[in-house]
CSV table of C-alpha atoms in Angstrom, one decimal:
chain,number,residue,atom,x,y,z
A,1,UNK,CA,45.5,22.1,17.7
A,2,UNK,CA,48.0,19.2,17.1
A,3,UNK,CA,47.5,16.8,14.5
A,4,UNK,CA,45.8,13.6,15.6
A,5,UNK,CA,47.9,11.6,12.8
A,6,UNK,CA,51.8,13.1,13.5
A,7,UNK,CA,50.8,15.2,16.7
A,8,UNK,CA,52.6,18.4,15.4
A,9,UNK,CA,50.7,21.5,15.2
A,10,UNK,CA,48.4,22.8,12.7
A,11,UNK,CA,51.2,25.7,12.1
A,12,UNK,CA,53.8,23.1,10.3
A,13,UNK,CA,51.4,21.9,7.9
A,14,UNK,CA,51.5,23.6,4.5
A,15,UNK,CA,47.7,25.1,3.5
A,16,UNK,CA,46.3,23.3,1.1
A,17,UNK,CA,42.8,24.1,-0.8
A,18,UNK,CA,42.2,20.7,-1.4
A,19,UNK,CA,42.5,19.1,1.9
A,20,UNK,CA,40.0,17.2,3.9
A,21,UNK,CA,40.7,18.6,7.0
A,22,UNK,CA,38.1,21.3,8.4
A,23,UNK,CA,41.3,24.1,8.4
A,24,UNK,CA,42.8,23.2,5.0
A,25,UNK,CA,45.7,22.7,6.1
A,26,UNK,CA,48.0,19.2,4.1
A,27,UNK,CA,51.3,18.0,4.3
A,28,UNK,CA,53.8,18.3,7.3
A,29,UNK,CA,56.7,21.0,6.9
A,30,UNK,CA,58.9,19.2,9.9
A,31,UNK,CA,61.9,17.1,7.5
A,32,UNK,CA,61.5,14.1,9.1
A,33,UNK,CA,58.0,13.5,9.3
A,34,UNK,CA,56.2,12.1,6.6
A,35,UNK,CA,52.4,12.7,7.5
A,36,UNK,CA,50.7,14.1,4.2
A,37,UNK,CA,47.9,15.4,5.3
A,38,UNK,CA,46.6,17.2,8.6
A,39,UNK,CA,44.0,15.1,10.4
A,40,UNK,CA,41.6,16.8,12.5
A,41,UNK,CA,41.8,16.2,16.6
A,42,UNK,CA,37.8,17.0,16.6
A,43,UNK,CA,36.0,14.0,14.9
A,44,UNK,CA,33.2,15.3,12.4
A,45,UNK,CA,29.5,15.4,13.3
A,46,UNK,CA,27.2,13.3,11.6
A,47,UNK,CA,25.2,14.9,9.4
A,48,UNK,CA,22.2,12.7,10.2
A,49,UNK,CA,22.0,13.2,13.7
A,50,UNK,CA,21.8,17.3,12.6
């Protein structure tokens, strides 16, 4: 999966335990992007329509 904010793939992000996205993965590891945290391609279901 790429990341819908910097488009690079999930693999170049650094894990992070505190990150929003559903993988836990953060901040890009490519030097010249500046995207600090991953955003997920799959947008979140709605917990009321569960």
């Amino acid at each position: 999966m790429n990341c819908k904010r910097c488009h690079h793939t999930y693999e170049a992000h650094i894990p992070d335990k505190q990150s929003d996205s559903i993988i836990k993965v953060g901040k890009c590891q490519i030097p010249t992007c500046i995207c600090r945290q991953y955003l997920d391609p799959i947008q979140k279901i709605d917990e009321d329509l569960l």
